Amino acid sequence: MEAEALSQGFVRAQTGIVVARENASSSIAARLRMEPGSPLLRRDMVLTLDDEPAALASSWFPLGLVEDSAIARPERVSGGVHAELARLVGALGDASEELVARMPTPAEATALRLPGGTPVVELWRVIPQPDGTPVEITHFVYDGSRYRFTYTVPTD
């Protein structure tokens, strides 16, 4: 994402990184295929373009998998979170994503500094190991006026 932003003349950064332990809610537990109440590590941040908020991101990981890793520290992960995850589990499988366009909540509109009437795109991403076991769930809320989503979808 940083390379894509740079190719368009923007500087992308991560700010306000907060890391906390929490118990899995029923919706997060279902996405991670674990029991509600299971221990998780949560990473929250604001993604910026040229120092302006452009997206909110919250990621959840099984606590036992990441608790002693760089992911558990409230700072940028050198090489990226996905490289660190691959180091921990050996390999990552194909991610699945779910996109929903909607109007923002008041808190989202404030955090993203959205003008009235600006929609957001909510994206839920699940990243598994090659065997299908999820190791990361990320919830993004994107400023709908700043992003274009382009996908290649296999037809076989």
mmCIF file of C-alpha atoms in Angstrom:
data_model
loop_
_atom_site.group_PDB
_atom_site.id
_atom_site.type_symbol
_atom_site.label_atom_id
_atom_site.label_comp_id
_atom_site.label_asym_id
_atom_site.label_seq_id
_atom_site.Cartn_x
_atom_site.Cartn_y
_atom_site.Cartn_z
ATOM 1 C CA MET A 1 0.000 0.000 0.000
ATOM 2 C CA GLU A 2 2.867 2.381 0.726
ATOM 3 C CA ALA A 3 4.365 1.836 -2.734
ATOM 4 C CA GLU A 4 0.984 2.426 -4.378
ATOM 5 C CA ALA A 5 0.465 5.628 -2.388
ATOM 6 C CA LEU A 6 3.957 6.810 -3.300
ATOM 7 C CA SER A 7 3.339 6.086 -7.002
ATOM 8 C CA GLN A 8 0.391 8.486 -6.782
ATOM 9 C CA GLY A 9 2.400 11.196 -5.047
ATOM 10 C CA PHE A 10 1.247 10.524 -1.477
ATOM 11 C CA VAL A 11 3.187 9.611 1.632
ATOM 12 C CA ARG A 12 1.380 6.866 3.579
ATOM 13 C CA ALA A 13 2.059 6.390 7.274
ATOM 14 C CA GLN A 14 0.702 4.634 10.357
ATOM 15 C CA THR A 15 -0.043 6.748 13.422
ATOM 16 C CA GLY A 16 -1.588 6.284 16.828
ATOM 17 C CA ILE A 17 -0.680 2.596 17.092
ATOM 18 C CA VAL A 18 -2.321 1.083 20.154
ATOM 19 C CA VAL A 19 -1.844 -2.558 21.172
ATOM 20 C CA ALA A 20 -4.000 -4.283 23.768
ATOM 21 C CA ARG A 21 -4.979 -7.723 24.952
ATOM 22 C CA GLU A 22 -8.678 -8.512 24.867
ATOM 23 C CA ASN A 23 -11.077 -11.426 24.807
ATOM 24 C CA ALA A 24 -12.674 -12.355 21.499
ATOM 25 C CA SER A 25 -16.185 -11.034 20.936
ATOM 26 C CA SER A 26 -18.551 -13.495 19.284
ATOM 27 C CA SER A 27 -18.183 -11.829 15.851
ATOM 28 C CA ILE A 28 -14.357 -11.741 15.949
ATOM 29 C CA ALA A 29 -14.222 -15.285 17.364
ATOM 30 C CA ALA A 30 -16.376 -16.527 14.479
ATOM 31 C CA ARG A 31 -14.040 -14.940 11.917
ATOM 32 C CA LEU A 32 -10.976 -16.431 13.663
ATOM 33 C CA ARG A 33 -12.761 -19.782 14.125
ATOM 34 C CA MET A 34 -12.232 -19.810 17.887
ATOM 35 C CA GLU A 35 -14.365 -19.721 20.995
ATOM 36 C CA PRO A 36 -15.792 -16.388 22.188
ATOM 37 C CA GLY A 37 -13.701 -15.100 25.071
ATOM 38 C CA SER A 38 -10.458 -16.540 23.665
ATOM 39 C CA PRO A 39 -7.431 -14.307 24.331
ATOM 40 C CA LEU A 40 -6.460 -12.005 21.465
ATOM 41 C CA LEU A 41 -4.013 -9.250 20.709
ATOM 42 C CA ARG A 42 -5.570 -6.184 19.077
ATOM 43 C CA ARG A 43 -3.656 -3.519 17.080
ATOM 44 C CA ASP A 44 -5.412 -0.260 16.232
ATOM 45 C CA MET A 45 -4.005 2.547 14.092
ATOM 46 C CA VAL A 46 -4.827 5.421 11.809
ATOM 47 C CA LEU A 47 -3.470 5.211 8.261
ATOM 48 C CA THR A 48 -2.617 8.610 6.816
ATOM 49 C CA LEU A 49 -1.925 10.029 3.375
ATOM 50 C CA ASP A 50 0.207 13.181 3.511
ATOM 51 C CA ASP A 51 -0.473 13.407 7.262
ATOM 52 C CA GLU A 52 -4.267 13.403 6.754
ATOM 53 C CA PRO A 53 -6.319 10.504 8.178
ATOM 54 C CA ALA A 54 -7.444 8.242 5.325
ATOM 55 C CA ALA A 55 -8.370 4.966 7.058
ATOM 56 C CA LEU A 56 -8.833 3.370 10.450
ATOM 57 C CA ALA A 57 -7.527 -0.162 11.009
ATOM 58 C CA SER A 58 -8.045 -2.691 13.788
ATOM 59 C CA SER A 59 -6.416 -6.119 13.643
ATOM 60 C CA TRP A 60 -6.897 -9.138 15.894
ATOM 61 C CA PHE A 61 -4.475 -12.054 16.298
ATOM 62 C CA PRO A 62 -4.548 -15.175 18.499
ATOM 63 C CA LEU A 63 -2.600 -13.989 21.554
ATOM 64 C CA GLY A 64 -0.470 -17.122 21.908
ATOM 65 C CA LEU A 65 0.748 -16.727 18.342
ATOM 66 C CA VAL A 66 1.979 -13.119 18.552
ATOM 67 C CA GLU A 67 2.425 -12.146 22.214
ATOM 68 C CA ASP A 68 6.238 -12.266 22.144
ATOM 69 C CA SER A 69 6.641 -10.830 18.637
ATOM 70 C CA ALA A 70 7.091 -7.368 17.132
ATOM 71 C CA ILE A 71 3.334 -7.363 16.443
ATOM 72 C CA ALA A 72 2.718 -7.050 20.191
ATOM 73 C CA ARG A 73 4.616 -3.754 20.437
ATOM 74 C CA PRO A 74 2.855 -0.401 19.807
ATOM 75 C CA GLU A 75 5.145 0.589 16.964
ATOM 76 C CA ARG A 76 5.582 0.060 13.262
ATOM 77 C CA VAL A 77 6.671 -3.529 12.504
ATOM 78 C CA SER A 78 9.889 -3.561 10.473
ATOM 79 C CA GLY A 79 9.147 -5.341 7.207
ATOM 80 C CA GLY A 80 5.411 -5.279 7.950
ATOM 81 C CA VAL A 81 2.978 -7.301 10.033
ATOM 82 C CA HIS A 82 2.437 -9.891 7.306
ATOM 83 C CA ALA A 83 6.148 -10.637 7.016
ATOM 84 C CA GLU A 84 6.269 -11.049 10.791
ATOM 85 C CA LEU A 85 3.239 -13.357 10.704
ATOM 86 C CA ALA A 86 4.853 -15.459 7.960
ATOM 87 C CA ARG A 87 7.986 -15.687 10.102
ATOM 88 C CA LEU A 88 5.880 -16.944 13.015
ATOM 89 C CA VAL A 89 3.711 -19.484 11.169
ATOM 90 C CA GLY A 90 5.893 -20.371 8.173
ATOM 91 C CA ALA A 91 3.591 -19.152 5.408
ATOM 92 C CA LEU A 92 0.341 -17.312 4.841
ATOM 93 C CA GLY A 93 -2.574 -18.416 2.699
ATOM 94 C CA ASP A 94 -4.738 -16.280 0.419
ATOM 95 C CA ALA A 95 -6.664 -13.523 2.174
ATOM 96 C CA SER A 96 -10.412 -13.148 1.814
ATOM 97 C CA GLU A 97 -12.049 -9.742 1.953
ATOM 98 C CA GLU A 98 -15.558 -8.433 2.429
ATOM 99 C CA LEU A 99 -16.341 -4.842 1.352
ATOM 100 C CA VAL A 100 -19.344 -2.735 2.366
ATOM 101 C CA ALA A 101 -19.973 0.876 1.359
ATOM 102 C CA ARG A 102 -21.916 2.812 3.998
ATOM 103 C CA MET A 103 -22.194 6.105 5.786
ATOM 104 C CA PRO A 104 -19.767 6.571 8.703
ATOM 105 C CA THR A 105 -20.620 6.523 12.359
ATOM 106 C CA PRO A 106 -20.130 9.896 14.100
ATOM 107 C CA ALA A 107 -16.883 8.606 15.682
ATOM 108 C CA GLU A 108 -15.543 7.454 12.290
ATOM 109 C CA ALA A 109 -16.471 10.757 10.626
ATOM 110 C CA THR A 110 -14.610 12.640 13.364
ATOM 111 C CA ALA A 111 -11.531 10.379 13.320
ATOM 112 C CA LEU A 112 -11.281 10.572 9.521
ATOM 113 C CA ARG A 113 -12.208 14.300 9.417
ATOM 114 C CA LEU A 114 -14.871 13.597 6.819
ATOM 115 C CA PRO A 115 -17.022 16.348 5.318
ATOM 116 C CA GLY A 116 -20.750 15.714 5.718
ATOM 117 C CA GLY A 117 -22.150 13.235 3.217
ATOM 118 C CA THR A 118 -18.851 11.405 2.635
ATOM 119 C CA PRO A 119 -19.294 7.614 2.657
ATOM 120 C CA VAL A 120 -16.804 5.095 3.982
ATOM 121 C CA VAL A 121 -15.827 1.673 2.710
ATOM 122 C CA GLU A 122 -15.667 -0.943 5.417
ATOM 123 C CA LEU A 123 -13.366 -3.868 4.656
ATOM 124 C CA TRP A 124 -12.987 -7.047 6.683
ATOM 125 C CA ARG A 125 -9.873 -9.084 5.764
ATOM 126 C CA VAL A 126 -9.151 -12.606 6.979
ATOM 127 C CA ILE A 127 -5.620 -13.954 6.513
ATOM 128 C CA PRO A 128 -5.162 -17.697 7.089
ATOM 129 C CA GLN A 129 -2.294 -20.128 7.191
ATOM 130 C CA PRO A 130 -2.139 -22.365 4.098
ATOM 131 C CA ASP A 131 -4.311 -24.957 5.912
ATOM 132 C CA GLY A 132 -7.091 -22.353 6.244
ATOM 133 C CA THR A 133 -6.627 -21.563 9.947
ATOM 134 C CA PRO A 134 -7.107 -17.786 10.342
ATOM 135 C CA VAL A 135 -4.180 -15.942 11.962
ATOM 136 C CA GLU A 136 -5.288 -12.333 11.440
ATOM 137 C CA ILE A 137 -8.548 -10.458 11.081
ATOM 138 C CA THR A 138 -8.384 -6.786 10.098
ATOM 139 C CA HIS A 139 -11.231 -4.308 9.990
ATOM 140 C CA PHE A 140 -10.562 -1.196 7.917
ATOM 141 C CA VAL A 141 -12.740 1.876 7.567
ATOM 142 C CA TYR A 142 -11.631 3.855 4.509
ATOM 143 C CA ASP A 143 -12.539 7.411 3.552
ATOM 144 C CA GLY A 144 -14.668 6.548 0.514
ATOM 145 C CA SER A 145 -13.503 9.639 -1.373
ATOM 146 C CA ARG A 146 -9.806 8.683 -1.260
ATOM 147 C CA TYR A 147 -9.634 5.057 -2.415
ATOM 148 C CA ARG A 148 -10.285 2.874 -5.431
ATOM 149 C CA PHE A 149 -10.350 -0.884 -4.932
ATOM 150 C CA THR A 150 -9.191 -3.032 -7.845
ATOM 151 C CA TYR A 151 -9.172 -6.823 -7.725
ATOM 152 C CA THR A 152 -8.210 -9.729 -9.932
ATOM 153 C CA VAL A 153 -10.668 -12.559 -9.481
ATOM 154 C CA PRO A 154 -9.751 -16.076 -10.709
ATOM 155 C CA THR A 155 -12.389 -17.614 -12.951
ATOM 156 C CA ASP A 156 -11.427 -21.257 -12.480
#
